[in-house]
Each structure stands twice: as structure tokens, then as C-alpha cells.
């Protein structure tokens, strides 16, 4: 039962065949490693782009929020700065006058922000 297996390993062709298989496997390992490095580099670049885009979007949203808060009355804006973001959003959405002012300010803000890009 083991005799054919032992003869296969001890035959004169076993050395060169094993060496060729080892070289082929080494080549596949190098190719896989290079592909993984390229994929990692492209993913890291994509993460950097998305992070920069997230920062730009956050700046725009904070500018819009500041414009909306600045358009409210003086006493209301004092209360808005002391509360949480959700409370500020609820208070701004509760006053239709704030939305009217924000709608007018938003077009002006958009024009200014477009020139900054």
C-alpha cells in the first residue's frame, strides 16, 4: 500500500518535479502579494477621498446650521447655542419664520460656498 507512494517520492523525477512545483507556487504567492498590495493602496486612497469629502460636507452643513441659527431672533439664538443639536433642530423646525429666513439665506450661502470650491 505504501510501496507505490515511497517509490514516487524516491524516483529520479521527483526532485525536478517538486522543484518546478515549488517555483510555480512561489510565483503564485508573489502575484497574490502584489495584487493585495495594489488593492490596499487603492482602498487607502479611496478612504482618504471619502474622509476629505466628509469634512467638506460637514463644513457646508455647519455653515447652513449657523446661517439658520443666525437668522432666528436674538433670545432664541442664545438658547440654541446652549442646547444639543437635536434640540436646536427641533426648535428651528418649529418656527416657520426661521425656515423662510433660512430659505432666503440658503441660496446666498450656496452661492458663496460654490465660489470657495
Tab-separated table of C-alpha atoms in Angstrom:
chain	number	residue	atom	x	y	z
A	1	UNK	CA	0.000	0.000	0.000
A	2	UNK	CA	2.758	2.458	0.883
A	3	UNK	CA	5.211	0.992	-1.592
A	4	UNK	CA	3.930	2.984	-4.667
A	5	UNK	CA	3.971	6.180	-2.616
A	6	UNK	CA	7.523	5.597	-1.436
A	7	UNK	CA	8.628	4.760	-4.992
A	8	UNK	CA	7.030	8.020	-6.263
A	9	UNK	CA	8.958	10.081	-3.737
A	10	UNK	CA	12.247	8.298	-4.311
A	11	UNK	CA	12.112	8.206	-8.120
A	12	UNK	CA	14.649	10.247	-10.113
A	13	UNK	CA	11.853	12.516	-11.455
A	14	UNK	CA	10.559	13.511	-8.009
A	15	UNK	CA	13.261	16.134	-7.434
A	16	UNK	CA	12.824	18.150	-10.630
A	17	UNK	CA	9.006	17.904	-10.494
A	18	UNK	CA	8.977	19.039	-6.871
A	19	UNK	CA	11.326	21.906	-7.695
A	20	UNK	CA	9.102	23.024	-10.588
A	21	UNK	CA	6.035	22.876	-8.371
A	22	UNK	CA	7.822	24.910	-5.698
A	23	UNK	CA	8.766	27.584	-8.247
A	24	UNK	CA	5.193	27.732	-9.571
A	25	UNK	CA	3.795	28.115	-6.060
A	26	UNK	CA	6.352	30.827	-5.284
A	27	UNK	CA	5.307	32.727	-8.406
A	28	UNK	CA	1.639	32.489	-7.421
A	29	UNK	CA	2.473	33.743	-3.925
A	30	UNK	CA	4.342	36.767	-5.307
A	31	UNK	CA	1.489	37.567	-7.725
A	32	UNK	CA	-1.092	37.315	-4.931
A	33	UNK	CA	1.009	39.517	-2.667
A	34	UNK	CA	1.394	42.205	-5.348
A	35	UNK	CA	-2.337	42.181	-6.105
A	36	UNK	CA	-3.152	42.545	-2.412
A	37	UNK	CA	-0.732	45.482	-2.093
A	38	UNK	CA	-2.342	47.242	-5.088
A	39	UNK	CA	-5.812	46.673	-3.646
A	40	UNK	CA	-4.720	48.017	-0.278
A	41	UNK	CA	-3.233	51.143	-1.849
A	42	UNK	CA	-6.381	51.853	-3.869
A	43	UNK	CA	-8.600	51.301	-0.822
A	44	UNK	CA	-6.452	53.607	1.303
A	45	UNK	CA	-6.697	56.295	-1.393
A	46	UNK	CA	-10.483	55.851	-1.533
A	47	UNK	CA	-10.698	56.160	2.258
A	48	UNK	CA	-8.699	59.392	2.075
A	49	UNK	CA	-11.012	60.782	-0.605
A	50	UNK	CA	-14.110	59.869	1.376
A	51	UNK	CA	-12.679	61.405	4.534
A	52	UNK	CA	-11.936	64.677	2.733
A	53	UNK	CA	-15.414	64.671	1.201
A	54	UNK	CA	-16.927	64.037	4.633
A	55	UNK	CA	-15.033	67.005	6.076
A	56	UNK	CA	-16.205	69.278	3.237
A	57	UNK	CA	-19.795	68.156	3.674
A	58	UNK	CA	-19.572	68.727	7.421
A	59	UNK	CA	-18.288	72.264	6.883
A	60	UNK	CA	-21.159	73.013	4.499
A	61	UNK	CA	-23.740	71.619	6.901
A	62	UNK	CA	-22.288	73.565	9.820
A	63	UNK	CA	-22.379	76.749	7.726
A	64	UNK	CA	-26.035	76.133	6.883
A	65	UNK	CA	-26.851	75.469	10.530
A	66	UNK	CA	-25.052	78.637	11.588
A	67	UNK	CA	-26.959	80.623	8.962
A	68	UNK	CA	-30.273	79.230	10.169
A	69	UNK	CA	-29.414	79.876	13.802
A	70	UNK	CA	-28.201	83.375	12.992
A	71	UNK	CA	-31.489	84.154	11.288
A	72	UNK	CA	-33.566	83.471	14.400
A	73	UNK	CA	-34.347	86.133	16.965
A	74	UNK	CA	-31.686	87.167	19.490
A	75	UNK	CA	-33.246	85.487	22.519
A	76	UNK	CA	-33.916	82.283	20.605
A	77	UNK	CA	-30.373	82.084	19.272
A	78	UNK	CA	-28.963	82.370	22.794
A	79	UNK	CA	-30.996	79.333	23.813
A	80	UNK	CA	-29.973	77.439	20.679
A	81	UNK	CA	-26.267	77.609	21.443
A	82	UNK	CA	-26.761	76.126	24.922
A	83	UNK	CA	-28.780	73.064	23.844
A	84	UNK	CA	-27.994	69.872	21.982
A	85	UNK	CA	-28.006	69.536	18.204
A	86	UNK	CA	-31.334	67.664	18.214
A	87	UNK	CA	-32.971	70.319	20.403
A	88	UNK	CA	-31.668	73.057	18.104
A	89	UNK	CA	-33.042	71.237	15.056
A	90	UNK	CA	-36.425	70.787	16.739
A	91	UNK	CA	-36.579	74.450	17.723
A	92	UNK	CA	-35.609	75.613	14.225
A	93	UNK	CA	-38.167	73.337	12.586
A	94	UNK	CA	-40.868	74.561	14.963
A	95	UNK	CA	-40.788	78.156	13.735
A	96	UNK	CA	-41.929	78.698	10.134
A	97	UNK	CA	-40.358	82.163	10.129
A	98	UNK	CA	-36.974	80.546	10.649
A	99	UNK	CA	-37.491	78.388	7.579
A	100	UNK	CA	-38.445	81.402	5.463
A	101	UNK	CA	-35.299	83.203	6.518
A	102	UNK	CA	-33.246	80.045	6.036
A	103	UNK	CA	-34.639	79.541	2.545
A	104	UNK	CA	-33.524	83.040	1.560
A	105	UNK	CA	-30.171	82.658	3.269
A	106	UNK	CA	-29.567	79.210	1.801
A	107	UNK	CA	-29.407	80.479	-1.765
A	108	UNK	CA	-26.923	83.165	-0.734
A	109	UNK	CA	-24.877	80.635	1.237
A	110	UNK	CA	-24.874	78.213	-1.688
A	111	UNK	CA	-23.554	80.932	-3.994
A	112	UNK	CA	-20.769	81.788	-1.560
A	113	UNK	CA	-19.854	78.135	-0.948
A	114	UNK	CA	-19.749	77.382	-4.676
A	115	UNK	CA	-17.144	80.107	-5.145
A	116	UNK	CA	-14.993	78.507	-2.430
A	117	UNK	CA	-14.788	75.148	-4.223
